[in-house]
XYZ file of C-alpha atoms in Angstrom:
306
model
C 37.967 147.541 52.222
C 39.752 150.761 52.324
C 39.592 152.207 56.073
C 39.023 156.083 56.724
C 40.333 158.228 59.730
C 40.183 161.629 59.705
C 40.805 163.725 62.287
C 38.463 166.259 64.171
C 37.913 169.953 64.960
C 34.579 170.776 66.591
C 31.460 168.155 67.529
C 29.893 170.019 64.050
C 32.792 168.918 61.957
C 32.663 165.862 63.174
C 28.897 164.647 61.223
C 29.935 166.256 58.692
C 32.579 163.739 57.822
C 30.929 160.584 59.384
C 28.103 162.522 57.009
C 30.576 161.888 54.039
C 31.307 158.506 55.149
C 34.970 158.636 57.099
C 34.624 155.777 59.274
C 36.558 155.918 61.906
C 37.347 159.632 64.148
C 40.640 160.352 65.666
C 40.615 162.765 68.654
C 41.161 162.886 72.325
C 42.666 165.424 74.505
C 46.511 167.438 74.337
C 47.006 165.538 78.170
C 46.815 162.165 76.570
C 47.418 163.233 72.728
C 49.959 164.431 70.781
C 49.253 167.709 67.741
C 45.299 167.494 67.804
C 43.701 169.769 65.320
C 41.445 170.648 68.750
C 41.516 169.346 72.084
C 38.220 168.088 74.030
C 37.188 168.005 76.830
C 35.731 164.485 78.595
C 31.737 165.604 78.029
C 32.792 166.311 74.206
C 34.764 162.900 73.898
C 31.412 161.387 75.241
C 29.740 163.402 73.126
C 32.043 162.054 69.904
C 32.604 158.518 70.430
C 28.515 158.288 70.345
C 28.062 160.011 67.563
C 30.108 158.017 65.424
C 28.368 155.231 66.864
C 24.708 156.480 65.949
C 26.339 156.484 62.480
C 27.946 153.608 62.578
C 30.946 154.473 62.806
C 33.507 153.638 64.802
C 36.405 156.502 66.901
C 40.227 156.249 67.939
C 41.212 158.314 71.010
C 45.407 159.955 70.939
C 47.174 158.270 73.625
C 50.050 158.961 72.421
C 52.072 161.903 74.133
C 55.401 160.961 75.741
C 54.560 160.341 79.416
C 56.718 161.313 81.852
C 56.031 159.842 85.475
C 53.311 162.209 86.507
C 51.176 161.365 83.734
C 51.809 158.190 83.882
C 49.911 158.254 87.326
C 47.262 159.996 85.895
C 46.736 157.525 83.126
C 44.781 154.476 84.931
C 41.120 156.866 85.675
C 41.664 157.830 81.916
C 41.559 154.943 80.445
C 38.456 154.328 82.670
C 36.751 156.790 81.329
C 37.021 155.515 78.152
C 37.035 152.626 78.820
C 33.288 153.772 80.461
C 32.307 155.629 77.404
C 32.689 152.496 75.645
C 35.911 153.877 72.554
C 36.270 151.477 70.034
C 40.184 151.861 70.199
C 43.027 154.070 71.515
C 46.567 154.253 69.602
C 49.263 154.252 71.714
C 53.462 154.195 71.328
C 54.789 153.948 75.093
C 55.180 150.225 76.177
C 54.833 151.917 79.992
C 50.709 153.107 78.888
C 50.271 149.851 77.148
C 51.495 147.618 80.509
C 49.537 150.005 82.997
C 46.444 148.803 80.889
C 47.308 145.331 81.271
C 47.655 145.919 85.242
C 45.253 147.139 85.339
C 42.916 145.195 83.739
C 41.719 148.392 81.311
C 42.666 147.149 78.303
C 41.095 148.868 75.454
C 41.761 147.455 71.357
C 44.928 149.761 70.763
C 47.097 150.958 67.378
C 50.638 150.946 67.824
C 51.981 154.376 66.978
C 55.745 154.909 68.068
C 55.909 157.751 65.605
C 59.347 157.423 63.248
C 60.597 154.714 65.801
C 57.796 152.114 63.855
C 60.408 151.355 61.021
C 60.203 147.099 60.579
C 57.391 144.823 60.400
C 59.243 142.782 63.433
C 58.603 145.690 65.635
C 55.086 145.579 64.359
C 54.322 141.973 65.150
C 55.877 142.463 68.572
C 53.475 143.963 69.779
C 50.847 141.799 67.272
C 51.342 139.039 69.651
C 51.448 141.626 72.605
C 47.950 142.903 71.474
C 47.443 145.716 68.797
C 45.231 145.705 65.871
C 47.008 147.536 63.731
C 50.183 149.253 63.817
C 51.572 153.128 62.094
C 54.348 152.985 60.296
C 56.904 155.777 60.170
C 56.057 158.816 58.494
C 59.655 159.485 56.969
C 60.192 156.246 54.760
C 60.277 155.509 51.333
C 58.021 153.317 49.293
C 60.445 149.882 49.308
C 60.602 149.522 53.044
C 56.908 150.200 53.493
C 56.329 148.358 50.740
C 58.217 145.333 52.751
C 56.722 146.825 55.771
C 53.115 145.933 54.622
C 54.716 142.348 52.907
C 55.935 140.908 55.996
C 53.567 142.757 59.088
C 50.752 140.516 60.824
C 49.037 143.752 60.890
C 47.189 146.265 58.962
C 49.538 149.404 58.694
C 47.922 152.751 58.893
C 50.233 155.149 56.665
C 49.013 159.194 56.216
C 47.637 159.904 53.035
C 46.562 163.681 53.307
C 48.583 165.913 56.114
C 51.074 167.821 58.024
C 54.711 165.443 59.170
C 56.176 166.456 62.624
C 59.872 166.169 62.436
C 60.724 166.976 65.346
C 59.205 167.407 69.478
C 60.618 168.798 72.388
C 59.101 169.148 75.816
C 60.572 172.577 76.398
C 58.659 175.434 76.020
C 61.456 176.374 73.491
C 59.031 179.505 72.366
C 58.136 180.734 75.178
C 61.977 180.676 76.194
C 62.272 182.809 73.265
C 60.097 185.622 73.810
C 60.993 185.577 76.936
C 64.612 185.973 76.228
C 63.789 188.857 73.719
C 61.783 190.728 76.430
C 58.384 189.734 74.079
C 55.176 188.985 74.717
C 53.643 187.042 71.682
C 50.838 184.362 71.984
C 52.875 180.857 70.590
C 50.451 178.608 69.685
C 49.190 176.934 66.888
C 46.509 179.663 66.070
C 49.961 181.899 65.417
C 50.773 180.649 62.319
C 54.632 180.582 63.447
C 57.387 179.679 60.745
C 61.318 179.118 61.100
C 63.460 178.795 58.303
C 67.152 176.889 57.767
C 69.413 180.276 58.063
C 71.151 178.491 55.183
C 68.648 177.170 53.278
C 65.612 180.696 51.888
C 63.267 177.575 50.931
C 62.896 175.942 54.465
C 59.781 176.761 55.839
C 58.671 175.070 59.139
C 55.164 175.427 61.437
C 56.360 175.302 64.713
C 53.815 175.798 68.099
C 54.194 175.188 71.698
C 51.354 173.269 74.336
C 51.476 171.290 77.154
C 53.527 168.510 75.387
C 56.250 171.060 74.245
C 57.018 172.561 71.713
C 56.949 171.170 67.487
C 58.142 171.693 64.499
C 56.348 170.390 61.469
C 57.565 169.925 57.251
C 57.599 172.128 54.476
C 54.960 170.712 52.687
C 52.185 168.225 54.017
C 51.265 165.101 52.662
C 49.241 164.750 49.512
C 49.226 160.648 48.318
C 46.408 161.776 45.604
C 48.512 160.419 42.952
C 49.284 157.140 44.405
C 46.416 155.380 45.616
C 46.320 152.625 43.572
C 49.752 151.964 44.596
C 48.977 151.373 48.632
C 46.100 149.566 47.598
C 48.806 147.548 45.677
C 50.928 146.983 48.674
C 47.400 145.626 50.901
C 47.685 148.832 52.110
C 43.910 150.196 52.961
C 43.716 152.040 56.512
C 44.610 155.853 55.249
C 44.575 158.803 57.184
C 44.104 162.708 56.788
C 45.024 164.968 59.541
C 43.404 168.116 59.298
C 45.589 169.630 62.003
C 46.475 173.381 59.679
C 43.609 172.129 57.082
C 40.267 173.477 59.096
C 36.219 173.753 58.939
C 35.376 172.546 56.015
C 37.446 173.095 53.669
C 39.125 169.738 55.372
C 35.878 168.157 55.059
C 36.243 168.668 51.108
C 39.547 167.501 50.935
C 38.225 164.186 52.852
C 35.210 163.656 50.213
C 37.228 163.975 47.526
C 38.706 161.246 49.256
C 36.085 159.026 49.977
C 35.024 159.610 46.251
C 38.415 158.205 44.963
C 37.682 155.227 47.684
C 34.534 154.212 46.158
C 35.584 154.497 42.408
C 38.532 152.478 43.529
C 36.568 149.871 44.968
C 34.800 149.813 41.218
C 37.076 148.848 39.709
C 36.796 152.463 38.060
C 39.955 154.384 39.799
C 42.894 155.261 36.538
C 45.596 158.182 36.659
C 43.089 160.567 34.608
C 40.866 160.941 37.961
C 44.269 160.913 40.277
C 45.531 163.658 38.649
C 42.472 165.301 38.653
C 42.129 164.488 43.046
C 45.358 165.841 43.154
C 44.373 169.074 41.198
C 40.982 168.839 43.662
C 42.947 168.493 46.383
C 45.382 171.578 46.066
C 41.697 173.951 45.675
C 40.523 173.358 49.391
C 44.689 173.212 51.010
C 45.816 176.090 52.777
C 47.611 178.235 50.672
C 50.121 179.134 52.642
C 51.303 175.534 52.437
C 53.129 173.573 50.376
C 52.251 169.275 49.626
C 54.271 166.272 48.181
C 54.613 162.810 49.065
C 57.319 163.448 52.166
C 59.713 159.835 51.487
C 57.477 158.229 49.518
C 59.422 158.512 46.870
C 62.619 159.036 48.133
C 65.203 156.565 46.550
C 65.936 154.179 50.675
C 70.165 154.465 50.019
C 69.715 158.962 49.990
C 68.035 158.377 53.549
C 70.370 158.855 56.985
């Protein structure tokens, strides 16, 4: 089985994604979740959960923020809410949050996501023994390392098949500080569309925005694994994540539909190189014109990564 997990930006988009055949909706609120297309209030989180369950699908709520003392203190009450609306799982990487779930009898099935830190199967297996149901591997890993992790992991692992990759986060309000310094007011949220670049490399074009969790910087290009789906299946990686943080509205839905069709072709043993190339070209039609695409670290020589 191939599981398709997608972010959500609205209830209307969620309906379209569920009708398209998405298996799991991924959402949350900025106070506890990182880099979400939209921050949903509790009423809408409950609506999304009920909606997914009506379609016979599941939800996973992002609880993957960098939690400081004041955030940890608020977490039990939020976990109680998530349990009350019967969410299927949460995505979490802070051991403190996992400890709070256990200490307060608030355990919710969780996907372990420590961002760039999840780089070996022993770490994943450690958290499997402590209740994790899945794990998200770091996005900065080449194929050879992902293959090794998948081979030795006791948990299903999730890989990003389409979407943006965050390469740096700071809790500091860096954009706000910059505008204060130059004595200019401007918006600094995701919708503003800011980029920064390396002064010594004109080809760099890093998306950057600021929210309540600080400042987030993204890789030049978004991930598109269209040409490597067969390899993922061969490696027994069948949990595929789609992130629409920079691909909004119906364009994101159309991209997900393309991959769901590919999933069905694979399950029917009808997938081939020509269809992979067709998928790759079709995705380009709906991807934002101001954003590039590549496979990130997937095809990088492991010896070249430092």
